[in-house]
Short mmCIF file of C-alpha atoms in Angstrom, two decimals:
data_model
loop_
_atom_site.label_atom_id
_atom_site.label_comp_id
_atom_site.label_asym_id
_atom_site.label_seq_id
_atom_site.Cartn_x
_atom_site.Cartn_y
_atom_site.Cartn_z
CA MET A 1 -7.81 8.40 22.43
CA ARG A 2 -4.23 7.66 21.37
CA LEU A 3 -3.07 4.04 21.26
CA SER A 4 0.22 2.20 20.94
CA ARG A 5 0.65 -0.01 17.88
CA ARG A 6 3.03 -2.38 19.65
CA THR A 7 0.57 -3.08 22.46
CA ARG A 8 -2.14 -4.14 20.05
CA LEU A 9 0.17 -6.14 17.81
CA ALA A 10 1.29 -8.19 20.78
CA GLY A 11 -2.32 -9.27 21.16
CA VAL A 12 -2.55 -10.01 17.44
CA ALA A 13 0.43 -12.33 17.66
CA LEU A 14 -1.27 -14.32 20.40
CA ILE A 15 -4.41 -14.71 18.32
CA ALA A 16 -2.42 -15.89 15.34
CA ALA A 17 -0.45 -18.37 17.42
CA GLY A 18 -3.68 -19.80 18.75
CA SER A 19 -5.01 -20.22 15.24
CA LEU A 20 -2.08 -22.42 14.34
CA THR A 21 -3.13 -25.07 16.83
CA LEU A 22 -5.90 -26.24 14.50
CA ALA A 23 -5.58 -29.77 13.17
CA ALA A 24 -3.46 -30.13 10.04
CA CYS A 25 -4.30 -32.52 7.25
CA GLY A 26 -4.08 -32.80 3.45
CA GLY A 27 -4.57 -30.07 0.83
CA GLY A 28 -2.27 -27.56 -0.82
CA SER A 29 0.47 -27.85 -3.37
CA ASP A 30 3.15 -30.53 -3.33
CA ASP A 31 5.36 -28.83 -5.91
CA LYS A 32 9.07 -28.90 -5.11
CA SER A 33 11.61 -26.14 -5.42
CA GLU A 34 13.85 -25.81 -8.46
CA GLY A 35 16.79 -25.01 -6.24
CA GLY A 36 17.77 -23.75 -2.81
CA GLY A 37 14.76 -25.29 -1.07
CA GLY A 38 15.54 -29.01 -1.04
CA SER A 39 12.37 -31.05 -0.64
CA LYS A 40 10.41 -28.19 0.89
CA SER A 41 7.01 -27.50 -0.66
CA VAL A 42 6.21 -24.53 -2.86
CA ILE A 43 3.53 -22.33 -1.28
CA THR A 44 0.78 -21.05 -3.58
CA VAL A 45 -0.64 -17.65 -2.61
CA TYR A 46 -3.31 -15.34 -3.99
CA GLY A 47 -2.11 -12.46 -6.13
CA THR A 48 -3.17 -10.09 -8.89
CA ASN A 49 -1.42 -9.41 -12.19
CA PRO A 50 0.97 -6.47 -11.64
CA GLN A 51 0.08 -3.18 -13.31
CA ASN A 52 3.64 -2.46 -14.46
CA PRO A 53 6.99 -4.20 -15.00
CA LEU A 54 8.54 -5.12 -11.65
CA ILE A 55 10.87 -2.15 -11.20
CA PRO A 56 11.22 -1.00 -7.56
CA THR A 57 10.77 2.72 -8.23
CA ALA A 58 7.86 2.12 -10.62
CA THR A 59 5.69 -0.26 -8.56
CA ASN A 60 3.16 1.21 -6.12
CA GLU A 61 0.37 -1.39 -6.07
CA VAL A 62 -0.07 -4.70 -4.27
CA GLY A 63 -0.03 -6.98 -7.33
CA GLY A 64 3.55 -5.99 -8.06
CA GLY A 65 4.56 -5.04 -4.53
CA ASP A 66 4.17 -8.49 -2.99
CA PRO A 67 6.52 -10.22 -5.46
CA LEU A 68 8.99 -7.30 -5.32
CA ASP A 69 9.21 -7.48 -1.54
CA ASN A 70 10.33 -11.10 -1.87
CA LEU A 71 12.69 -10.64 -4.83
CA PHE A 72 14.64 -7.75 -3.27
CA SER A 73 16.20 -6.79 0.04
CA GLY A 74 16.67 -3.23 1.21
CA LEU A 75 18.97 -1.59 3.70
CA VAL A 76 16.60 -2.65 6.47
CA ALA A 77 14.05 -5.44 6.82
CA TYR A 78 10.72 -5.12 8.61
CA ASN A 79 9.88 -7.52 11.40
CA THR A 80 6.35 -8.83 11.92
CA ASP A 81 5.51 -6.01 14.35
CA GLY A 82 6.90 -3.26 12.09
CA SER A 83 10.20 -2.82 13.91
CA VAL A 84 13.30 -2.92 11.71
CA ASP A 85 16.55 -4.85 11.56
CA ASN A 86 19.46 -4.10 9.29
CA ASP A 87 19.46 -6.28 6.18
CA VAL A 88 21.91 -5.15 3.49
CA ALA A 89 23.07 -2.32 5.78
CA GLU A 90 25.80 -2.93 8.34
CA SER A 91 24.96 0.42 9.93
CA ILE A 92 22.91 3.58 9.28
CA LYS A 93 24.24 6.40 11.45
CA PRO A 94 23.03 10.03 11.76
CA ASN A 95 24.95 13.19 12.43
CA GLU A 96 24.03 15.27 15.49
CA ASP A 97 20.81 16.74 14.07
CA SER A 98 19.76 13.75 11.90
CA THR A 99 20.16 15.67 8.64
CA VAL A 100 22.98 13.48 7.29
CA TRP A 101 22.83 9.69 7.44
CA THR A 102 25.87 7.56 6.61
CA VAL A 103 25.18 4.03 5.36
CA LYS A 104 27.71 1.22 5.58
CA LEU A 105 26.84 -1.97 3.65
CA LYS A 106 27.59 -5.53 4.71
CA SER A 107 30.35 -7.05 2.60
CA GLY A 108 29.81 -9.88 0.14
CA LYS A 109 26.19 -9.13 -0.76
CA LYS A 110 25.26 -10.14 -4.33
CA PHE A 111 22.42 -9.96 -6.81
CA THR A 112 21.20 -13.27 -8.21
CA ASP A 113 23.16 -12.67 -11.42
CA GLY A 114 26.34 -12.81 -9.31
CA SER A 115 27.13 -9.09 -9.47
CA PRO A 116 27.95 -7.31 -6.19
CA VAL A 117 25.50 -5.12 -4.28
CA THR A 118 27.39 -1.86 -3.84
CA ALA A 119 26.72 1.66 -2.65
CA GLU A 120 26.35 2.59 -6.33
CA SER A 121 23.59 -0.05 -6.68
CA PHE A 122 21.48 1.97 -4.25
CA VAL A 123 22.45 5.51 -5.25
CA LYS A 124 22.08 4.90 -8.98
CA ALA A 125 18.62 3.33 -8.49
CA TRP A 126 17.47 6.21 -6.28
CA ASN A 127 18.77 8.77 -8.73
CA TYR A 128 16.85 6.96 -11.45
CA GLY A 129 13.66 7.05 -9.39
CA ALA A 130 13.98 10.77 -8.69
CA ASN A 131 14.81 11.80 -12.28
CA PRO A 132 11.53 13.21 -13.69
CA ALA A 133 12.51 12.07 -17.19
CA ASN A 134 12.02 8.48 -16.03
CA LYS A 135 8.45 9.08 -14.76
CA GLN A 136 8.73 6.68 -11.83
CA LEU A 137 5.62 6.30 -9.67
CA ASN A 138 7.58 6.14 -6.41
CA ASN A 139 9.54 9.34 -6.96
CA TYR A 140 7.72 10.91 -4.01
CA PHE A 141 9.65 8.77 -1.55
CA PHE A 142 12.81 10.73 -2.34
CA TYR A 143 11.39 14.14 -1.41
CA PRO A 144 13.13 14.30 2.01
CA ILE A 145 16.57 14.15 0.33
CA LYS A 146 18.43 17.34 -0.52
CA GLY A 147 18.44 17.96 -4.26
CA THR A 148 14.81 17.02 -4.84
CA ASP A 149 11.70 19.18 -4.93
CA ASP A 150 8.53 18.74 -2.89
CA VAL A 151 7.30 15.88 -5.08
CA GLY A 152 10.58 13.95 -5.06
CA ASN A 153 11.88 14.95 -8.48
CA THR A 154 15.45 16.17 -8.92
CA VAL A 155 15.76 19.95 -8.86
CA GLY A 156 15.78 21.39 -12.37
CA GLY A 157 15.46 17.96 -13.94
CA ALA A 158 19.00 16.97 -12.93
CA LYS A 159 19.98 13.36 -13.50
CA THR A 160 21.29 12.91 -9.97
CA VAL A 161 20.23 13.90 -6.45
CA SER A 162 22.76 16.23 -4.85
CA GLY A 163 22.10 14.80 -1.39
CA LEU A 164 23.31 11.31 -2.38
CA LYS A 165 27.06 10.70 -2.32
CA VAL A 166 28.93 7.44 -2.91
CA ILE A 167 31.85 7.33 -0.46
CA ASP A 168 33.30 3.97 -1.54
CA ASP A 169 32.02 0.58 -2.74
CA THR A 170 30.28 -0.15 0.56
CA SER A 171 29.45 3.32 1.91
CA PHE A 172 27.27 6.27 0.91
CA SER A 173 25.73 9.30 2.58
CA ILE A 174 22.22 10.73 2.48
CA THR A 175 21.80 14.45 3.18
CA LEU A 176 18.23 15.47 4.02
CA LYS A 177 16.55 18.85 3.57
CA ALA A 178 15.57 18.88 7.23
CA SER A 179 16.04 16.84 10.36
CA GLU A 180 14.18 13.52 10.24
CA SER A 181 14.70 11.42 13.33
CA ASP A 182 13.27 8.15 12.02
CA PHE A 183 14.40 8.34 8.40
CA PRO A 184 15.77 4.75 8.40
CA LEU A 185 12.22 3.49 9.04
CA ARG A 186 11.48 4.31 5.39
CA LEU A 187 14.37 2.35 3.97
CA GLY A 188 12.77 -1.09 3.85
CA TYR A 189 10.20 0.10 1.30
CA SER A 190 10.62 -1.05 -2.30
CA ALA A 191 11.40 2.44 -3.69
CA TYR A 192 14.73 2.19 -1.86
CA PHE A 193 15.75 -1.25 -3.16
CA PRO A 194 19.05 -1.57 -5.08
CA VAL A 195 19.13 -2.44 -8.79
CA PRO A 196 21.98 -4.23 -10.63
CA ASP A 197 23.90 -2.72 -13.53
CA SER A 198 22.31 -5.31 -15.85
CA ALA A 199 18.96 -3.55 -15.45
CA TYR A 200 20.08 -0.50 -17.47
CA ASP A 201 20.46 -0.12 -21.22
CA SER A 202 23.25 1.83 -22.91
CA ALA A 203 21.29 5.06 -22.45
CA GLY A 204 20.95 4.48 -18.71
CA LYS A 205 17.28 3.47 -18.79
CA ILE A 206 15.94 0.50 -16.82
CA THR A 207 14.53 -1.77 -19.50
CA LYS A 208 11.06 -3.25 -19.72
CA GLU A 209 12.75 -6.61 -20.26
CA TYR A 210 14.39 -6.29 -16.86
CA GLY A 211 11.05 -5.38 -15.29
CA ASN A 212 9.49 -8.51 -16.73
CA LYS A 213 12.37 -10.67 -15.45
CA PRO A 214 13.82 -8.74 -12.51
CA ILE A 215 17.15 -9.69 -10.94
CA GLY A 216 17.12 -8.95 -7.23
CA ASN A 217 19.02 -9.63 -4.04
CA GLY A 218 16.24 -10.89 -1.80
CA PRO A 219 15.06 -14.14 -0.21
CA TYR A 220 13.71 -15.36 -3.57
CA MET A 221 14.44 -15.17 -7.28
CA LEU A 222 12.28 -15.82 -10.32
CA SER A 223 11.83 -19.47 -11.30
CA LYS A 224 12.47 -20.66 -14.86
CA THR A 225 8.85 -19.88 -15.78
CA GLY A 226 8.91 -16.55 -13.89
CA TRP A 227 6.06 -14.16 -14.60
CA GLU A 228 3.38 -15.72 -16.78
CA LYS A 229 1.18 -12.73 -17.57
CA ASN A 230 -2.40 -12.93 -16.27
CA LYS A 231 -1.67 -16.37 -14.79
CA GLN A 232 0.99 -16.39 -12.06
CA ILE A 233 4.46 -15.38 -10.85
CA SER A 234 6.71 -18.18 -9.62
CA LEU A 235 9.61 -17.61 -7.21
CA VAL A 236 12.21 -20.01 -5.81
CA PRO A 237 14.54 -19.45 -2.83
CA ASN A 238 17.73 -17.52 -3.45
CA PRO A 239 20.44 -19.91 -2.17
CA ASP A 240 22.87 -17.02 -1.55
CA TYR A 241 20.51 -14.96 0.61
CA ASP A 242 21.62 -14.87 4.26
CA GLY A 243 19.43 -12.07 5.66
CA PRO A 244 16.67 -12.13 8.32
CA HIS A 245 13.96 -13.40 5.92
CA LYS A 246 15.53 -16.63 4.69
CA ALA A 247 12.89 -18.85 3.06
CA LYS A 248 11.45 -21.72 5.09
CA ASN A 249 9.66 -23.10 2.02
CA GLY A 250 10.60 -24.34 -1.43
CA GLY A 251 9.26 -21.27 -3.22
CA LEU A 252 6.24 -19.03 -3.73
CA THR A 253 3.74 -18.98 -6.59
CA PHE A 254 1.47 -15.93 -6.76
CA LYS A 255 -1.61 -17.24 -8.59
CA PHE A 256 -4.08 -14.87 -10.26
CA PHE A 257 -7.85 -15.42 -10.11
CA ASN A 258 -10.82 -13.73 -11.78
CA SER A 259 -12.47 -13.24 -8.39
CA VAL A 260 -11.74 -13.72 -4.71
CA ASP A 261 -14.67 -16.15 -4.55
CA SER A 262 -12.91 -18.48 -6.97
CA ALA A 263 -9.70 -18.15 -4.95
CA TYR A 264 -11.62 -19.10 -1.80
CA THR A 265 -12.95 -22.18 -3.54
CA ALA A 266 -9.37 -23.05 -4.53
CA VAL A 267 -8.29 -22.97 -0.87
CA GLN A 268 -11.21 -25.22 0.06
CA SER A 269 -10.24 -27.71 -2.65
CA GLY A 270 -6.54 -27.65 -1.76
CA THR A 271 -5.24 -26.01 -4.95
CA LEU A 272 -4.35 -22.69 -3.23
CA ASP A 273 -2.51 -22.51 0.07
CA VAL A 274 -3.05 -18.87 1.11
CA LEU A 275 -5.80 -16.33 0.47
CA ASP A 276 -5.10 -13.15 2.43
CA GLN A 277 -8.60 -11.71 2.09
CA VAL A 278 -12.00 -13.33 2.54
CA PRO A 279 -14.85 -12.57 0.11
CA PRO A 280 -18.12 -11.22 1.57
CA SER A 281 -19.89 -14.40 0.48
CA ALA A 282 -17.83 -16.33 3.03
CA LEU A 283 -17.53 -13.83 5.89
CA THR A 284 -20.33 -15.41 7.93
CA THR A 285 -19.04 -18.94 7.45
CA PHE A 286 -15.26 -18.94 6.96
CA GLU A 287 -14.40 -19.22 10.66
CA SER A 288 -16.47 -22.39 10.96
CA ASP A 289 -15.47 -23.83 7.56
CA SER A 290 -13.84 -27.20 8.25
CA ALA A 291 -12.04 -27.14 4.87
CA VAL A 292 -9.78 -24.20 5.79
CA LYS A 293 -7.84 -22.55 8.58
CA ALA A 294 -9.40 -19.17 9.38
CA TYR A 295 -7.82 -15.91 10.59
CA ASN A 296 -9.63 -12.72 11.66
CA GLU A 297 -7.60 -10.00 13.41
CA PRO A 298 -7.24 -6.21 13.64
CA GLY A 299 -5.60 -4.91 10.48
CA SER A 300 -3.85 -1.92 8.94
CA SER A 301 -5.46 -1.53 5.51
CA PHE A 302 -7.41 1.67 4.88
CA SER A 303 -10.26 1.84 2.33
CA SER A 304 -11.58 4.94 0.60
CA PHE A 305 -12.77 6.25 -2.73
CA THR A 306 -11.31 9.18 -4.59
CA ILE A 307 -13.12 11.91 -6.50
CA PRO A 308 -10.54 13.56 -8.81
CA GLU A 309 -10.48 17.34 -8.58
CA ARG A 310 -10.56 17.57 -12.38
CA LEU A 311 -14.19 16.29 -12.44
CA ALA A 312 -16.85 18.94 -12.98
CA HIS A 313 -18.48 20.15 -9.73
CA PHE A 314 -15.78 18.47 -7.58
CA GLY A 315 -12.87 20.93 -7.70
CA ASN A 316 -11.00 22.10 -4.60
CA ASP A 317 -13.37 25.03 -4.14
CA GLU A 318 -16.49 25.79 -2.10
CA GLU A 319 -18.82 23.83 -4.38
CA GLY A 320 -16.48 20.84 -4.54
CA ARG A 321 -15.98 20.71 -0.77
CA LEU A 322 -19.73 20.88 -0.17
CA ARG A 323 -20.41 18.05 -2.61
CA ARG A 324 -17.64 15.86 -1.18
CA ALA A 325 -18.96 16.38 2.34
CA ALA A 326 -22.51 15.63 1.19
CA ILE A 327 -21.41 12.39 -0.48
CA SER A 328 -19.50 11.37 2.65
CA GLU A 329 -22.43 12.08 4.96
CA ALA A 330 -24.78 10.17 2.63
CA ILE A 331 -22.87 6.94 3.29
CA ASN A 332 -23.97 4.76 6.20
CA ARG A 333 -20.66 3.07 6.96
CA PRO A 334 -21.85 0.97 9.94
CA GLU A 335 -24.68 -0.46 7.84
CA ILE A 336 -22.32 -1.51 5.02
CA THR A 337 -19.64 -2.91 7.33
CA GLU A 338 -22.29 -5.00 9.08
CA LYS A 339 -24.43 -6.18 6.15
CA VAL A 340 -21.79 -6.51 3.44
CA PHE A 341 -18.71 -7.38 5.49
CA ASN A 342 -20.24 -9.06 8.56
CA ASN A 343 -18.32 -6.59 10.77
CA ALA A 344 -14.95 -7.58 9.28
CA ARG A 345 -14.49 -3.84 8.62
CA THR A 346 -14.56 -0.92 11.08
CA PRO A 347 -15.96 2.47 9.98
CA ALA A 348 -13.15 4.99 9.52
CA SER A 349 -12.68 7.99 11.76
CA ASP A 350 -9.48 9.25 10.10
CA PHE A 351 -7.19 8.77 7.09
CA THR A 352 -4.69 6.34 8.69
CA SER A 353 -5.00 3.13 10.72
CA PRO A 354 -5.79 2.24 14.35
CA VAL A 355 -2.84 -0.18 14.54
CA LEU A 356 -0.25 2.62 14.34
CA ASP A 357 1.59 4.43 17.12
CA GLY A 358 -0.06 7.75 17.87
CA TRP A 359 -3.43 6.96 16.28
CA THR A 360 -6.48 8.76 17.63
CA ASP A 361 -10.15 8.82 16.69
CA LYS A 362 -10.41 12.46 17.84
CA VAL A 363 -9.54 14.22 14.57
CA ALA A 364 -11.03 17.68 14.13
CA GLY A 365 -13.81 17.69 11.55
CA ASN A 366 -14.27 13.90 11.37
CA GLU A 367 -18.00 14.25 11.98
CA VAL A 368 -18.14 14.46 8.17
CA LEU A 369 -17.56 10.68 8.20
CA LYS A 370 -20.82 10.07 10.08
CA PHE A 371 -24.08 9.25 8.29
CA ASN A 372 -26.26 12.37 8.40
CA ALA A 373 -28.94 12.36 5.70
CA GLU A 374 -30.39 15.76 6.60
CA ASP A 375 -27.05 17.55 6.58
CA ALA A 376 -25.98 15.74 3.39
CA LYS A 377 -29.09 16.96 1.56
CA ALA A 378 -28.59 20.51 2.82
CA LYS A 379 -24.96 20.62 1.65
CA TRP A 380 -25.85 19.19 -1.76
CA ALA A 381 -28.59 21.81 -2.14
CA GLN A 382 -26.16 24.56 -1.10
CA ALA A 383 -23.71 23.36 -3.74
CA ASP A 384 -26.51 23.38 -6.32
CA LYS A 385 -27.03 27.09 -5.63
CA ILE A 386 -23.42 27.65 -6.70
CA SER A 387 -23.65 25.45 -9.80
CA LYS A 388 -26.54 23.13 -10.60
CA TRP A 389 -25.68 19.42 -10.68
CA SER A 390 -26.67 17.27 -13.63
CA GLY A 391 -25.55 13.85 -14.75
CA LYS A 392 -24.72 10.54 -13.10
CA PHE A 393 -22.51 9.82 -10.10
CA GLN A 394 -20.55 6.63 -10.84
CA LEU A 395 -18.16 4.78 -8.57
CA ALA A 396 -15.53 2.67 -10.35
CA TYR A 397 -14.23 -0.51 -8.74
CA ASN A 398 -12.25 -3.60 -9.72
CA ASN A 399 -14.31 -6.77 -9.71
CA ASP A 400 -11.44 -9.09 -8.73
CA GLY A 401 -11.22 -7.73 -5.17
CA ALA A 402 -13.08 -9.04 -2.14
CA GLY A 403 -16.41 -7.27 -1.59
CA ASN A 404 -15.83 -4.45 -4.05
CA LYS A 405 -18.95 -5.18 -6.10
CA GLU A 406 -21.16 -5.57 -3.04
CA PHE A 407 -20.06 -2.46 -1.18
CA SER A 408 -20.04 -0.33 -4.36
CA GLU A 409 -23.63 -1.30 -5.09
CA ALA A 410 -24.70 -0.64 -1.50
CA MET A 411 -22.92 2.70 -1.36
CA ALA A 412 -24.31 3.87 -4.69
CA ASN A 413 -27.82 3.04 -3.46
CA GLN A 414 -27.27 4.99 -0.24
CA ILE A 415 -26.01 8.05 -2.15
CA LYS A 416 -28.90 7.79 -4.61
CA ASN A 417 -31.54 7.45 -1.91
CA THR A 418 -30.13 10.15 0.37
CA LEU A 419 -29.31 12.83 -2.19
CA GLY A 420 -31.91 11.98 -4.81
CA ILE A 421 -29.37 11.81 -7.62
CA ASP A 422 -28.60 9.15 -10.21
CA ALA A 423 -25.79 7.05 -8.71
CA GLU A 424 -24.45 3.64 -9.72
CA PRO A 425 -21.29 1.48 -9.58
CA LYS A 426 -19.03 1.04 -12.60
CA ALA A 427 -17.10 -2.24 -12.81
CA TYR A 428 -13.61 -2.85 -14.21
CA PRO A 429 -12.80 -6.57 -14.55
CA THR A 430 -9.36 -6.42 -12.90
CA PHE A 431 -7.28 -4.28 -10.58
CA ASP A 432 -4.71 -3.87 -13.34
CA GLU A 433 -7.31 -2.40 -15.72
CA LEU A 434 -8.66 0.00 -13.10
CA ARG A 435 -5.19 1.17 -12.07
CA THR A 436 -4.19 1.76 -15.68
CA VAL A 437 -6.97 4.30 -16.30
CA VAL A 438 -6.41 5.86 -12.87
CA THR A 439 -2.68 6.27 -13.48
CA ASP A 440 -2.99 7.70 -16.98
CA ARG A 441 -5.81 10.00 -15.79
CA SER A 442 -8.25 8.79 -18.44
CA ILE A 443 -10.86 7.71 -15.88
CA LYS A 444 -13.90 10.01 -15.87
CA THR A 445 -15.52 8.92 -12.60
CA PRO A 446 -14.76 8.60 -8.88
CA PHE A 447 -12.99 5.33 -8.09
CA ARG A 448 -12.21 2.91 -5.30
CA THR A 449 -8.92 3.50 -3.50
CA GLY A 450 -7.15 2.22 -0.43
CA TRP A 451 -3.76 1.98 1.19
CA GLN A 452 -1.56 -0.76 2.51
CA ALA A 453 1.33 0.84 4.39
CA ASP A 454 4.83 0.91 2.91
CA TYR A 455 6.45 1.49 6.28
CA PRO A 456 4.88 1.61 9.77
CA SER A 457 4.13 5.30 10.26
CA MET A 458 1.03 7.47 10.17
CA LEU A 459 2.90 9.79 7.81
CA ASN A 460 3.02 7.01 5.22
CA TYR A 461 -0.79 7.12 4.99
CA LEU A 462 -0.73 10.86 4.33
CA GLY A 463 2.27 12.19 2.37
CA PRO A 464 2.47 9.60 -0.44
CA ILE A 465 -1.28 9.89 -1.14
CA TYR A 466 -2.24 13.53 -0.56
CA ALA A 467 0.92 15.65 -0.83
CA THR A 468 1.15 17.79 -3.95
CA GLY A 469 2.47 15.72 -6.85
CA ALA A 470 2.98 12.55 -4.78
CA GLY A 471 3.19 9.32 -6.77
CA SER A 472 0.01 7.83 -5.26
CA ASN A 473 -1.94 11.12 -5.30
CA ASP A 474 -4.49 9.71 -7.74
CA GLY A 475 -6.91 12.63 -7.40
CA ASP A 476 -4.22 15.30 -8.00
CA TYR A 477 -5.03 17.01 -4.69
CA SER A 478 -2.89 19.99 -3.69
CA ASN A 479 -2.88 21.99 -0.47
CA LYS A 480 0.34 23.80 0.45
CA GLU A 481 -0.60 24.11 4.12
CA PHE A 482 -1.06 20.33 4.28
CA ASP A 483 2.29 19.82 2.52
CA GLN A 484 4.05 22.06 5.04
CA LEU A 485 2.51 20.27 8.04
CA ILE A 486 3.62 16.89 6.71
CA GLN A 487 7.18 18.15 6.29
CA GLN A 488 7.16 19.60 9.81
CA ALA A 489 5.78 16.35 11.25
CA SER A 490 8.56 14.38 9.58
CA ALA A 491 11.15 16.33 11.57
CA ALA A 492 9.25 16.21 14.87
CA THR A 493 9.08 13.45 17.46
CA GLY A 494 6.57 12.14 20.00
CA ASP A 495 3.52 14.24 20.83
CA ASP A 496 4.75 17.15 18.69
CA ARG A 497 4.66 14.88 15.64
CA TYR A 498 1.20 13.56 16.46
CA LYS A 499 -0.14 17.11 16.99
CA LEU A 500 1.09 18.14 13.52
CA ILE A 501 -0.37 14.99 11.98
CA GLY A 502 -3.71 15.82 13.61
CA GLU A 503 -3.61 19.32 12.11
CA ALA A 504 -2.81 17.88 8.68
CA GLN A 505 -5.71 15.45 8.94
CA ALA A 506 -8.06 18.26 9.93
CA ILE A 507 -7.27 19.89 6.57
CA LEU A 508 -8.08 16.62 4.80
CA MET A 509 -11.41 16.44 6.63
CA LYS A 510 -12.35 19.81 5.12
CA ASP A 511 -11.09 19.11 1.60
CA LEU A 512 -11.86 15.35 1.43
CA PRO A 513 -9.47 14.51 -1.44
CA ALA A 514 -10.60 10.96 -0.74
CA ILE A 515 -13.66 9.78 1.17
CA PRO A 516 -12.54 7.53 4.07
CA LEU A 517 -14.71 4.44 4.37
CA TRP A 518 -13.35 1.83 6.80
CA TYR A 519 -10.39 -0.03 8.20
CA GLN A 520 -10.16 -3.57 6.97
CA ASN A 521 -9.81 -6.41 9.43
CA ALA A 522 -7.06 -8.83 8.51
CA THR A 523 -9.02 -11.87 7.39
CA ALA A 524 -7.55 -14.86 5.64
CA VAL A 525 -7.95 -18.55 4.98
CA THR A 526 -5.23 -21.10 4.36
CA GLY A 527 -4.95 -24.78 3.63
CA LYS A 528 -5.23 -27.04 6.65
CA ASP A 529 -1.61 -28.17 6.37
CA LEU A 530 -0.07 -24.70 6.13
CA LYS A 531 2.27 -23.64 8.95
CA GLY A 532 3.81 -20.33 9.99
CA PHE A 533 0.96 -18.00 9.01
CA VAL A 534 0.96 -14.77 11.03
CA PHE A 535 -0.29 -11.36 9.89
CA ASN A 536 2.46 -8.77 9.90
CA TRP A 537 2.11 -5.00 10.43
CA LYS A 538 1.29 -4.65 6.73
CA GLN A 539 -1.73 -6.96 7.03
CA LYS A 540 0.13 -9.52 4.94
CA PRO A 541 1.65 -12.88 5.81
CA ASP A 542 5.40 -13.11 6.19
CA TYR A 543 5.72 -15.19 3.03
CA TYR A 544 9.21 -16.43 3.79
CA ALA A 545 7.98 -18.03 7.05
CA LEU A 546 5.26 -20.19 5.43
CA SER A 547 5.75 -23.93 5.18
CA LYS A 548 3.88 -27.25 4.97
#
C-alpha cells in the first residue's frame, strides 16, 4: 500500500495542536537573551555532545546537526510538513531537462561576523566538501553534480567541482550529471550551507577553531559561552536574520545529559524545557504525567543495526547473507516494540519511513524482517556448512539514548535463544564515543544505527547510507546494481521513481547491509509552560517557534 506523506502529516498537525491546549503553569528556564530576543525566555532543549567540530560538510549526526540547523540558513528552508520555501535563494531555476540549475541569491544577506553571503560562499564551501583531501563526512551529497564521482568526491582529486560556476556575487549555476527534477529539495540540508571566508586558514582549510565557534547566517548565533564541551551549546537570536525561521524565543541552550532518564527528570523538575524522546522507563506513564506536556505521534526516524562487511563471517557473500538473514529472522520485533517501548515503535517493513510520499510496506523480500525461529536456525546452520561460526556476537550501543540498553539486551537474548550462540550487548557511555569508533572503523562488533532524514525523500534514507562510499555508509556496503538504481530513481518522477526505489530496496533485503528494526514514534515531553511545540517532518521540534 502506497501512502501520501502530506495526508498523514495533516493529521499529525491536528494532534499537536490539540496537545497545546493543556493547562500551562510554572517550570522551565527564565534565562533571558543576550541580544536580539528582548525579554523573551531562553528555551533549554535536550542534546548530545557533537562528535566533530560544527562544520556543515563534516557533521552527519544529530548532536551536531541540531545546533547547525539553527546557526545556518541554506538556499531553501524546510517547512513543518517538509515542503520548502526559498531562504537565502531568491530563485532556483532549471533548464529544460533539469540538468542545469541557476541560483539567484537575495541581496543583503550577511554572516554574523558582518561579511556578505555571496555565491562564492556557497560554491567554495561545496568545493571544500567534495575535495577528498578534506575528508568531509557529507561529501556524498555532492555526487549528483558534474565533476564528482559516485561517492561525491571531485574527479581525480581536483580542488573544485567542474559543475559549479560562480556567475557573479549573487548568482551561480549547478550542472548535474543527469536530470534530477527535485534537486532543490536537497538544498536545505546542512551539507549545502554557506561558509564565510573567516572559516578558512591561509592554506584554504576550514579550521578546527572555526568548527568550535562557527559563524553562520541562520536564525541564531553562538552566545558568549558558546559550546561548552560535554555540557551544553548556547545560542542567541541573530538580530539580522530575516528569513522564514525567525526566532520567537530569547535563545536555545542544548543541554547534555548522561542518560535520557535524567533528562526526563529535568523536565519534570522544570530545569529542562524540551526532551524530544521519551525513555522506556516513562513510556507507560508519560502521557498521564501531570508534571509535563506529552506528545506521541507518527514519526520519521528509522532504527537499525549495522554489521560491517569487514567482520569475519559477515562479508557480502553467500555465508554473510545467510548469517545476516538468520540474525534478522531471530529478532521478534513486535515483542520488543511492545514490551520495551510500550508500542511507541512500529516494526519495520522497509529501509525508509511510513511518513514519506510513495512509501509502501510491500517491498520484495521483506519477509526476512519477520520473526521466524525455524528458518533462522536453518540459515545459520547452512552458513556453518560454508564456514563454522565461533566466538561472540556483540551489539554495540550508546547508553545515553532512550531505550538503547533495554532493546539491545532484549535483542541479544532473542538472538542467543533462537540461534544458540553467545550473544550480548556492548555499551558505550555516549553517542559521541560510539560514533568515533564507528567513523574511524576501529569498532570490532555490530552496532546500533538509525536515520533521521536530511530532506523529505525516500532516496535520502537509501543513497547516503548504502551507496558505495557514501559518507554515512558505516558498514562499507557496496553493490553497483543498487547504486545504479538510486541514480536512475533520482532522475525519475512519480510512480517510475517509486518502482526504482522498490527495486533498490529489494536488493537491500537480500544483502541486509543493516538490519531494519522499527520506525520510531515521535514522542516528547515539555515543560507545562512551553508553547509552540509541533513535530516537524524530521521528527524534531521547530526550535525557532518555541516560546514560554
